[in-house]
Every structure is written in structure tokens, then in C-alpha cells.
Amino acid sequence: MRSSRLLEMAKAGPILSDGAMGTMLQSEGMAPGACPELWNVDNPAAVKRVHAAYIAAGSRIICTNTFGGTRIKLAAYGLEDRVGELNSAGVALAREIAGDDHFVAASIGPTGQFLEPLGDLSFDDAVAVFAEQAAAQASGGADAILMETFSDLEELKAALVGAKTTGLPCFCTMAFDTGGRTMMGVDPVKAAVELAEAGADAVGANCGIGPDGMMEVIRRMREATDILIMAQPNAGLPRVVEGNVIFDATPDDLAEFAAQSAALGVNIIGGCCGSTPDHIRAMAQRLGVV
């Protein structure tokens, strides 16, 4: 079974994931503010080109174009009744490109709403929302569910409960800022320990900060738990130059991050916002996985 093989390979690690999806789709012509998940059915060739580029660069795991695929997020586009269609299509595209030798991690992002008591979304309702998305992803052929870029630990726990209904391996990553905590004040040790106790197969960090700032975060996570650790930093911190968002970390910068992460015992390594197949290729070469 591919899911079991993925976990075995990650334990023996490091195994290389992929990089950004959103910025890559923008380079394919997706307009700012458009719904990325809609491209899974309206422009599938572009999505497949992104996946193929990462596999050619050395990624062993590719992540689906489904980050904003919950009913709550899709409602902003009037697409809340297409959860099943858009998520299963996104996974099917990645599955087609991945074949039998590569793995598909189905991406789930936060809802954008606050859970009670800060907001109106109950824990149980959040679980149902995430379970709906994960079920569609499982039906499309995912090998694992990746819940990423969360700031609220309770929301991530709800996502984990929902995702575990699929029986697939569940990876959980949070977005930490330069102070070493998430926007909601969660520190890496608390996140690692509580998510491991809740049944996550991997914990880690993505987005938020660049490779330098993430190193201390994942070091603390690695020391706090013996389950799989995953790290996917942005290609540096973004800045706007002449109206364009620029990420400063070079492929060599992420390659150095990959080497240092592997030395720490990180199991799954990739990139997030601003990273490209060039970054992944440099990481693969440094890790010696190509």
C-alpha cells in the first residue's frame, strides 16, 4: 500500500516534498483573487504542469491544489456545493502525474474563521467541514492528508480529527512567525506534543518565515517528539518591488536549509510560498536524492 510505503520512506528519510503552488499557478496566468481550486476543473493542464515540474526537479511527494477547498473557503466564490468535485479532481490530477513511484499529499488549509469562543465556528462543525474535504481527497487517490499553514492549534486538532476519518496518514504543520510562535501564540513544543498525542503521523512547520527562522522551530519540535517532522519554509520573507512580490531566498539558500534540516533528523523537507522547481532541484541535489 502506498501510504505505508510513504511512512516507511519518511522514517528512513529525508524525503523531498515540493514547493509553492499558488505562485506557480500565477505564473501560469491565474489572476490575483481567483479561486485556485477551480483550476482543477477549468485549467487542469496548468495544474499538472506544476506537479510535473516538481517531480522533474526531484520531489518524491507532491501536494495537491486543494489548500482552500473547505466548504467555508469555497463559499467566498459561491462554490461551496462543489467541495467533492474540486477536491477529488485536484487529487486525481496529482495522482495522474505522480504515478506509482511518487506520493500525493492532499492539502487542507485553515477555514479562515475563528473557533468558539473567539468566533462562531464550533469544534464539531469544524471537524465536519474538514472531514467532508478529506473524504473527497481520499476518494481521489491521496496517499496522505497534509493540514498546513494553521495558526490555531484547536482548529488544527479539528482538522486532524476530520482527516483521520479517512484512515490515511495525517501530517500537520503550523505557520510560525519570527518570534517563534504562531499568530495565535502557539509555540513549537506545545504544537508537536499535543498534535502527536492527538494522533498525527507527522508534525512540523511551513510558510510563515524563511529558512533561517524555521530552523530553530523544527529543532525544538524534533526534540519534543519522536514522530515524523516536516519542514517547508517560504523562499525567504516576501517584499514588494515595483508592485511585484519578491522572495529573496535563492535555491542555494533552501539547499543549505535542506542539508541542515536533514542533519537535525527532519523527515520530510520541501518549500512553501515563493519556492519553485529550481529551489527543489537544488535541495534534491544537496540531499543526494536525484
mmCIF file of C-alpha atoms in Angstrom:
data_model
loop_
_atom_site.group_PDB
_atom_site.id
_atom_site.type_symbol
_atom_site.label_atom_id
_atom_site.label_comp_id
_atom_site.label_asym_id
_atom_site.label_seq_id
_atom_site.Cartn_x
_atom_site.Cartn_y
_atom_site.Cartn_z
ATOM 1 C CA MET A 1 0.000 0.000 0.000
ATOM 2 C CA ARG A 2 1.420 3.398 -0.992
ATOM 3 C CA SER A 3 0.519 5.099 2.301
ATOM 4 C CA SER A 4 2.511 2.567 4.307
ATOM 5 C CA ARG A 5 5.427 2.837 1.900
ATOM 6 C CA LEU A 6 5.365 6.631 2.246
ATOM 7 C CA LEU A 7 5.630 6.414 6.028
ATOM 8 C CA GLU A 8 8.429 3.858 5.819
ATOM 9 C CA MET A 9 10.413 6.008 3.402
ATOM 10 C CA ALA A 10 9.886 9.135 5.514
ATOM 11 C CA LYS A 11 11.111 7.348 8.634
ATOM 12 C CA ALA A 12 14.251 6.355 6.749
ATOM 13 C CA GLY A 13 14.322 9.934 5.321
ATOM 14 C CA PRO A 14 14.845 12.538 4.385
ATOM 15 C CA ILE A 15 12.229 12.518 1.655
ATOM 16 C CA LEU A 16 11.691 15.581 -0.520
ATOM 17 C CA SER A 17 8.329 17.286 -0.916
ATOM 18 C CA ASP A 18 7.522 20.048 -3.400
ATOM 19 C CA GLY A 19 7.280 23.849 -3.326
ATOM 20 C CA ALA A 20 4.699 26.574 -3.821
ATOM 21 C CA MET A 21 1.506 26.016 -5.789
ATOM 22 C CA GLY A 22 -0.219 29.415 -5.723
ATOM 23 C CA THR A 23 2.682 31.466 -7.058
ATOM 24 C CA MET A 24 3.345 28.820 -9.687
ATOM 25 C CA LEU A 25 -0.265 28.990 -10.893
ATOM 26 C CA GLN A 26 0.008 32.773 -11.038
ATOM 27 C CA SER A 27 2.966 32.314 -13.368
ATOM 28 C CA GLU A 28 0.632 30.143 -15.453
ATOM 29 C CA GLY A 29 -1.791 33.051 -15.737
ATOM 30 C CA MET A 30 -4.080 32.710 -12.735
ATOM 31 C CA ALA A 31 -5.357 36.166 -11.805
ATOM 32 C CA PRO A 32 -4.923 37.525 -8.273
ATOM 33 C CA GLY A 33 -8.017 36.797 -6.219
ATOM 34 C CA ALA A 34 -9.117 33.887 -8.391
ATOM 35 C CA CYS A 35 -10.060 30.567 -6.829
ATOM 36 C CA PRO A 36 -7.078 28.219 -7.279
ATOM 37 C CA GLU A 37 -9.156 25.099 -6.665
ATOM 38 C CA LEU A 38 -11.400 25.959 -9.620
ATOM 39 C CA TRP A 39 -8.388 25.462 -11.863
ATOM 40 C CA ASN A 40 -8.558 21.751 -11.060
ATOM 41 C CA VAL A 41 -11.509 21.547 -13.443
ATOM 42 C CA ASP A 42 -11.176 24.708 -15.572
ATOM 43 C CA ASN A 43 -7.450 24.541 -16.323
ATOM 44 C CA PRO A 44 -6.204 21.090 -15.291
ATOM 45 C CA ALA A 45 -3.306 21.153 -17.760
ATOM 46 C CA ALA A 46 -1.714 24.066 -15.889
ATOM 47 C CA VAL A 47 -2.035 22.307 -12.538
ATOM 48 C CA LYS A 48 -0.494 19.159 -13.977
ATOM 49 C CA ARG A 49 2.414 21.149 -15.410
ATOM 50 C CA VAL A 50 3.220 22.444 -11.923
ATOM 51 C CA HIS A 51 3.134 18.939 -10.466
ATOM 52 C CA ALA A 52 5.260 17.575 -13.298
ATOM 53 C CA ALA A 53 7.834 20.342 -12.873
ATOM 54 C CA TYR A 54 8.296 19.474 -9.208
ATOM 55 C CA ILE A 55 8.655 15.766 -9.904
ATOM 56 C CA ALA A 56 11.219 16.535 -12.602
ATOM 57 C CA ALA A 57 13.088 18.654 -10.039
ATOM 58 C CA GLY A 58 13.275 15.791 -7.547
ATOM 59 C CA SER A 59 10.124 15.888 -5.409
ATOM 60 C CA ARG A 60 9.010 12.495 -4.162
ATOM 61 C CA ILE A 61 5.830 13.926 -2.610
ATOM 62 C CA ILE A 62 3.608 16.395 -4.458
ATOM 63 C CA CYS A 63 0.909 18.391 -2.676
ATOM 64 C CA THR A 64 -2.485 18.966 -4.241
ATOM 65 C CA ASN A 65 -4.076 22.229 -5.364
ATOM 66 C CA THR A 66 -6.763 21.996 -2.676
ATOM 67 C CA PHE A 67 -5.485 24.239 0.139
ATOM 68 C CA GLY A 68 -8.653 26.371 0.192
ATOM 69 C CA GLY A 69 -11.025 23.526 -0.576
ATOM 70 C CA THR A 70 -13.206 23.532 2.527
ATOM 71 C CA ARG A 71 -16.875 24.401 2.178
ATOM 72 C CA ILE A 72 -16.237 27.570 4.191
ATOM 73 C CA LYS A 73 -13.407 28.866 1.991
ATOM 74 C CA LEU A 74 -15.128 27.948 -1.270
ATOM 75 C CA ALA A 75 -18.248 29.841 -0.176
ATOM 76 C CA ALA A 76 -16.375 33.092 -0.854
ATOM 77 C CA TYR A 77 -16.561 32.170 -4.558
ATOM 78 C CA GLY A 78 -20.054 30.684 -4.448
ATOM 79 C CA LEU A 79 -18.544 27.231 -4.845
ATOM 80 C CA GLU A 80 -19.467 25.670 -1.503
ATOM 81 C CA ASP A 81 -21.535 22.944 -3.189
ATOM 82 C CA ARG A 82 -18.540 21.784 -5.246
ATOM 83 C CA VAL A 83 -16.328 20.588 -2.387
ATOM 84 C CA GLY A 84 -16.361 16.982 -3.526
ATOM 85 C CA GLU A 85 -15.792 17.778 -7.178
ATOM 86 C CA LEU A 86 -12.922 20.253 -6.745
ATOM 87 C CA ASN A 87 -11.049 18.267 -4.114
ATOM 88 C CA SER A 88 -11.327 14.889 -5.795
ATOM 89 C CA ALA A 89 -10.316 16.498 -9.102
ATOM 90 C CA GLY A 90 -7.294 18.148 -7.507
ATOM 91 C CA VAL A 91 -6.091 14.864 -6.073
ATOM 92 C CA ALA A 92 -6.775 12.995 -9.311
ATOM 93 C CA LEU A 93 -4.581 15.451 -11.244
ATOM 94 C CA ALA A 94 -1.697 14.951 -8.836
ATOM 95 C CA ARG A 95 -2.256 11.188 -8.825
ATOM 96 C CA GLU A 96 -2.050 11.106 -12.629
ATOM 97 C CA ILE A 97 1.315 12.856 -12.604
ATOM 98 C CA ALA A 98 2.672 11.023 -9.544
ATOM 99 C CA GLY A 99 2.037 7.535 -10.864
ATOM 100 C CA ASP A 100 3.101 4.649 -8.665
ATOM 101 C CA ASP A 101 6.604 5.883 -7.835
ATOM 102 C CA HIS A 102 5.680 9.205 -6.228
ATOM 103 C CA PHE A 103 3.268 10.179 -3.486
ATOM 104 C CA VAL A 104 0.309 12.548 -3.253
ATOM 105 C CA ALA A 105 -0.331 14.587 -0.108
ATOM 106 C CA ALA A 106 -3.773 16.196 -0.162
ATOM 107 C CA SER A 107 -3.540 19.780 1.075
ATOM 108 C CA ILE A 108 -6.000 21.191 3.619
ATOM 109 C CA GLY A 109 -5.703 24.764 4.876
ATOM 110 C CA PRO A 110 -7.499 26.633 7.661
ATOM 111 C CA THR A 111 -11.058 27.838 7.230
ATOM 112 C CA GLY A 112 -10.231 31.491 7.874
ATOM 113 C CA GLN A 113 -12.759 31.567 10.716
ATOM 114 C CA PHE A 114 -12.204 31.613 14.467
ATOM 115 C CA LEU A 115 -13.415 28.736 16.577
ATOM 116 C CA GLU A 116 -15.562 29.362 19.624
ATOM 117 C CA PRO A 117 -15.294 31.279 21.909
ATOM 118 C CA LEU A 118 -13.360 33.767 19.743
ATOM 119 C CA GLY A 119 -15.648 33.146 16.780
ATOM 120 C CA ASP A 120 -18.849 31.392 15.760
ATOM 121 C CA LEU A 121 -17.435 28.110 14.431
ATOM 122 C CA SER A 122 -17.835 25.214 16.866
ATOM 123 C CA PHE A 123 -15.201 22.489 17.132
ATOM 124 C CA ASP A 124 -17.670 19.830 15.973
ATOM 125 C CA ASP A 125 -18.762 21.887 12.966
ATOM 126 C CA ALA A 126 -15.116 22.414 12.039
ATOM 127 C CA VAL A 127 -14.500 18.672 12.254
ATOM 128 C CA ALA A 128 -17.408 18.074 9.872
ATOM 129 C CA VAL A 129 -16.118 20.654 7.392
ATOM 130 C CA PHE A 130 -12.642 19.143 7.334
ATOM 131 C CA ALA A 131 -13.962 15.575 7.213
ATOM 132 C CA GLU A 132 -16.010 16.444 4.119
ATOM 133 C CA GLN A 133 -12.936 17.784 2.342
ATOM 134 C CA ALA A 134 -10.702 14.899 3.402
ATOM 135 C CA ALA A 135 -13.247 12.308 2.271
ATOM 136 C CA ALA A 136 -13.278 13.804 -1.215
ATOM 137 C CA GLN A 137 -9.481 13.807 -1.268
ATOM 138 C CA ALA A 138 -9.312 10.181 -0.203
ATOM 139 C CA SER A 139 -11.721 9.268 -2.992
ATOM 140 C CA GLY A 140 -9.398 10.922 -5.493
ATOM 141 C CA GLY A 141 -6.493 8.684 -4.532
ATOM 142 C CA ALA A 142 -4.468 10.619 -1.933
ATOM 143 C CA ASP A 143 -1.691 8.821 -0.072
ATOM 144 C CA ALA A 144 -1.778 11.190 2.920
ATOM 145 C CA ILE A 145 -3.614 14.252 4.176
ATOM 146 C CA LEU A 146 -1.492 17.368 4.771
ATOM 147 C CA MET A 147 -3.043 20.014 7.020
ATOM 148 C CA GLU A 148 -0.821 23.067 6.603
ATOM 149 C CA THR A 149 -0.377 26.741 7.496
ATOM 150 C CA PHE A 150 -2.550 26.612 10.615
ATOM 151 C CA SER A 151 -2.151 29.203 13.379
ATOM 152 C CA ASP A 152 -4.836 27.962 15.788
ATOM 153 C CA LEU A 153 -3.942 24.663 17.440
ATOM 154 C CA GLU A 154 -7.579 23.858 18.216
ATOM 155 C CA GLU A 155 -8.602 24.353 14.603
ATOM 156 C CA LEU A 156 -5.753 22.100 13.511
ATOM 157 C CA LYS A 157 -6.884 19.468 16.006
ATOM 158 C CA ALA A 158 -10.368 19.679 14.480
ATOM 159 C CA ALA A 159 -8.860 19.214 11.031
ATOM 160 C CA LEU A 160 -6.888 16.236 12.308
ATOM 161 C CA VAL A 161 -9.992 14.596 13.780
ATOM 162 C CA GLY A 162 -11.794 15.098 10.475
ATOM 163 C CA ALA A 163 -8.894 13.867 8.355
ATOM 164 C CA LYS A 164 -8.349 10.754 10.447
ATOM 165 C CA THR A 165 -11.786 9.504 9.409
ATOM 166 C CA THR A 166 -10.182 8.628 6.045
ATOM 167 C CA GLY A 167 -7.703 6.200 7.595
ATOM 168 C CA LEU A 168 -4.871 7.901 5.688
ATOM 169 C CA PRO A 169 -1.635 9.164 7.293
ATOM 170 C CA CYS A 170 -2.107 12.698 8.616
ATOM 171 C CA PHE A 171 0.604 15.377 8.522
ATOM 172 C CA CYS A 172 0.105 18.629 10.464
ATOM 173 C CA THR A 173 2.152 21.799 10.010
ATOM 174 C CA MET A 174 1.718 25.239 11.523
ATOM 175 C CA ALA A 175 2.892 28.681 10.397
ATOM 176 C CA PHE A 176 5.287 30.329 12.856
ATOM 177 C CA ASP A 177 6.387 33.962 12.852
ATOM 178 C CA THR A 178 9.805 35.473 13.519
ATOM 179 C CA GLY A 179 9.140 35.282 17.265
ATOM 180 C CA GLY A 180 8.891 31.511 17.099
ATOM 181 C CA ARG A 181 5.129 31.322 17.712
ATOM 182 C CA THR A 182 2.080 31.171 15.505
ATOM 183 C CA MET A 183 -0.207 34.173 15.057
ATOM 184 C CA MET A 184 -2.376 32.647 17.798
ATOM 185 C CA GLY A 185 0.570 32.328 20.181
ATOM 186 C CA VAL A 186 1.248 28.592 19.867
ATOM 187 C CA ASP A 187 4.870 27.557 20.465
ATOM 188 C CA PRO A 188 6.548 24.659 18.602
ATOM 189 C CA VAL A 189 6.863 22.331 21.588
ATOM 190 C CA LYS A 190 3.188 22.616 22.530
ATOM 191 C CA ALA A 191 2.181 22.054 18.909
ATOM 192 C CA ALA A 192 4.413 18.994 18.485
ATOM 193 C CA VAL A 193 3.423 17.339 21.739
ATOM 194 C CA GLU A 194 -0.326 17.913 21.519
ATOM 195 C CA LEU A 195 -0.617 17.003 17.833
ATOM 196 C CA ALA A 196 1.375 13.814 18.394
ATOM 197 C CA GLU A 197 -0.932 12.928 21.281
ATOM 198 C CA ALA A 198 -3.934 13.627 19.029
ATOM 199 C CA GLY A 199 -2.717 11.065 16.508
ATOM 200 C CA ALA A 200 -0.757 12.988 13.878
ATOM 201 C CA ASP A 201 1.720 10.918 11.884
ATOM 202 C CA ALA A 202 3.934 13.964 11.280
ATOM 203 C CA VAL A 203 4.181 17.462 12.718
ATOM 204 C CA GLY A 204 6.135 20.449 11.555
ATOM 205 C CA ALA A 205 6.222 23.961 10.185
ATOM 206 C CA ASN A 206 5.511 25.593 6.852
ATOM 207 C CA CYS A 207 5.091 29.084 5.413
ATOM 208 C CA GLY A 208 5.320 31.960 7.915
ATOM 209 C CA ILE A 209 9.044 32.540 7.962
ATOM 210 C CA GLY A 210 12.007 31.839 5.737
ATOM 211 C CA PRO A 211 14.544 29.054 6.116
ATOM 212 C CA ASP A 212 16.724 30.769 8.736
ATOM 213 C CA GLY A 213 13.886 31.444 11.142
ATOM 214 C CA MET A 214 12.367 27.999 10.724
ATOM 215 C CA MET A 215 15.483 26.109 11.777
ATOM 216 C CA GLU A 216 15.014 26.807 15.488
ATOM 217 C CA VAL A 217 11.316 25.932 15.261
ATOM 218 C CA ILE A 218 11.918 22.499 13.809
ATOM 219 C CA ARG A 219 14.842 21.858 16.156
ATOM 220 C CA ARG A 220 12.510 22.340 19.113
ATOM 221 C CA MET A 221 9.875 20.133 17.507
ATOM 222 C CA ARG A 222 12.420 17.396 16.810
ATOM 223 C CA GLU A 223 13.477 17.438 20.466
ATOM 224 C CA ALA A 224 9.862 17.372 21.684
ATOM 225 C CA THR A 225 8.595 14.290 19.823
ATOM 226 C CA ASP A 226 9.819 11.156 18.099
ATOM 227 C CA ILE A 227 7.195 11.155 15.317
ATOM 228 C CA LEU A 228 7.948 12.386 11.795
ATOM 229 C CA ILE A 229 8.954 16.037 11.391
ATOM 230 C CA MET A 230 8.107 18.056 8.278
ATOM 231 C CA ALA A 231 9.575 21.436 7.266
ATOM 232 C CA GLN A 232 8.520 23.603 4.306
ATOM 233 C CA PRO A 233 9.723 27.216 4.627
ATOM 234 C CA ASN A 234 8.928 30.119 2.369
ATOM 235 C CA ALA A 235 11.670 31.170 -0.005
ATOM 236 C CA GLY A 236 12.536 33.974 2.416
ATOM 237 C CA LEU A 237 10.325 36.802 3.609
ATOM 238 C CA PRO A 238 8.295 38.493 0.849
ATOM 239 C CA ARG A 239 8.779 42.130 -0.172
ATOM 240 C CA VAL A 240 7.079 44.206 -2.831
ATOM 241 C CA VAL A 241 9.234 45.580 -5.645
ATOM 242 C CA GLU A 242 7.516 47.694 -8.305
ATOM 243 C CA GLY A 243 4.205 46.075 -7.477
ATOM 244 C CA ASN A 244 5.560 42.527 -7.584
ATOM 245 C CA VAL A 245 6.021 40.227 -4.581
ATOM 246 C CA ILE A 246 9.625 39.052 -4.411
ATOM 247 C CA PHE A 247 11.059 36.261 -2.262
ATOM 248 C CA ASP A 248 14.772 36.643 -1.567
ATOM 249 C CA ALA A 249 15.897 33.116 -0.668
ATOM 250 C CA THR A 250 17.866 31.548 -3.507
ATOM 251 C CA PRO A 251 17.911 27.876 -4.470
ATOM 252 C CA ASP A 252 21.256 27.615 -2.692
ATOM 253 C CA ASP A 253 19.685 29.066 0.467
ATOM 254 C CA LEU A 254 16.994 26.386 0.519
ATOM 255 C CA ALA A 255 19.556 23.727 -0.343
ATOM 256 C CA GLU A 256 21.511 24.716 2.759
ATOM 257 C CA PHE A 257 18.292 24.609 4.784
ATOM 258 C CA ALA A 258 17.612 21.110 3.473
ATOM 259 C CA ALA A 259 21.068 19.928 4.493
ATOM 260 C CA GLN A 260 20.781 21.402 7.978
ATOM 261 C CA SER A 261 17.256 20.014 8.390
ATOM 262 C CA ALA A 262 18.372 16.539 7.392
ATOM 263 C CA ALA A 263 21.178 16.762 9.954
ATOM 264 C CA LEU A 264 18.571 17.573 12.612
ATOM 265 C CA GLY A 265 16.598 14.479 11.701
ATOM 266 C CA VAL A 266 13.780 16.161 9.770
ATOM 267 C CA ASN A 267 11.977 13.521 7.734
ATOM 268 C CA ILE A 268 10.078 15.464 5.053
ATOM 269 C CA ILE A 269 11.583 18.617 3.553
ATOM 270 C CA GLY A 270 10.156 20.997 0.953
ATOM 271 C CA GLY A 271 9.298 24.623 0.275
ATOM 272 C CA CYS A 272 6.329 26.942 0.551
ATOM 273 C CA CYS A 273 5.463 30.404 -0.793
ATOM 274 C CA GLY A 274 7.874 31.710 -3.403
ATOM 275 C CA SER A 275 9.703 28.416 -3.835
ATOM 276 C CA THR A 276 9.957 26.972 -7.334
ATOM 277 C CA PRO A 277 11.182 23.814 -9.055
ATOM 278 C CA ASP A 278 14.626 25.474 -9.140
ATOM 279 C CA HIS A 279 14.640 25.602 -5.337
ATOM 280 C CA ILE A 280 13.516 21.982 -5.116
ATOM 281 C CA ARG A 281 16.135 20.879 -7.631
ATOM 282 C CA ALA A 282 18.895 22.496 -5.573
ATOM 283 C CA MET A 283 17.545 20.839 -2.421
ATOM 284 C CA ALA A 284 17.419 17.446 -4.136
ATOM 285 C CA GLN A 285 20.997 17.791 -5.322
ATOM 286 C CA ARG A 286 22.230 18.768 -1.869
ATOM 287 C CA LEU A 287 20.386 15.871 -0.258
ATOM 288 C CA GLY A 288 21.629 13.476 -2.909
ATOM 289 C CA VAL A 289 18.154 12.231 -3.790
ATOM 290 C CA VAL A 290 18.456 12.710 -7.565
#
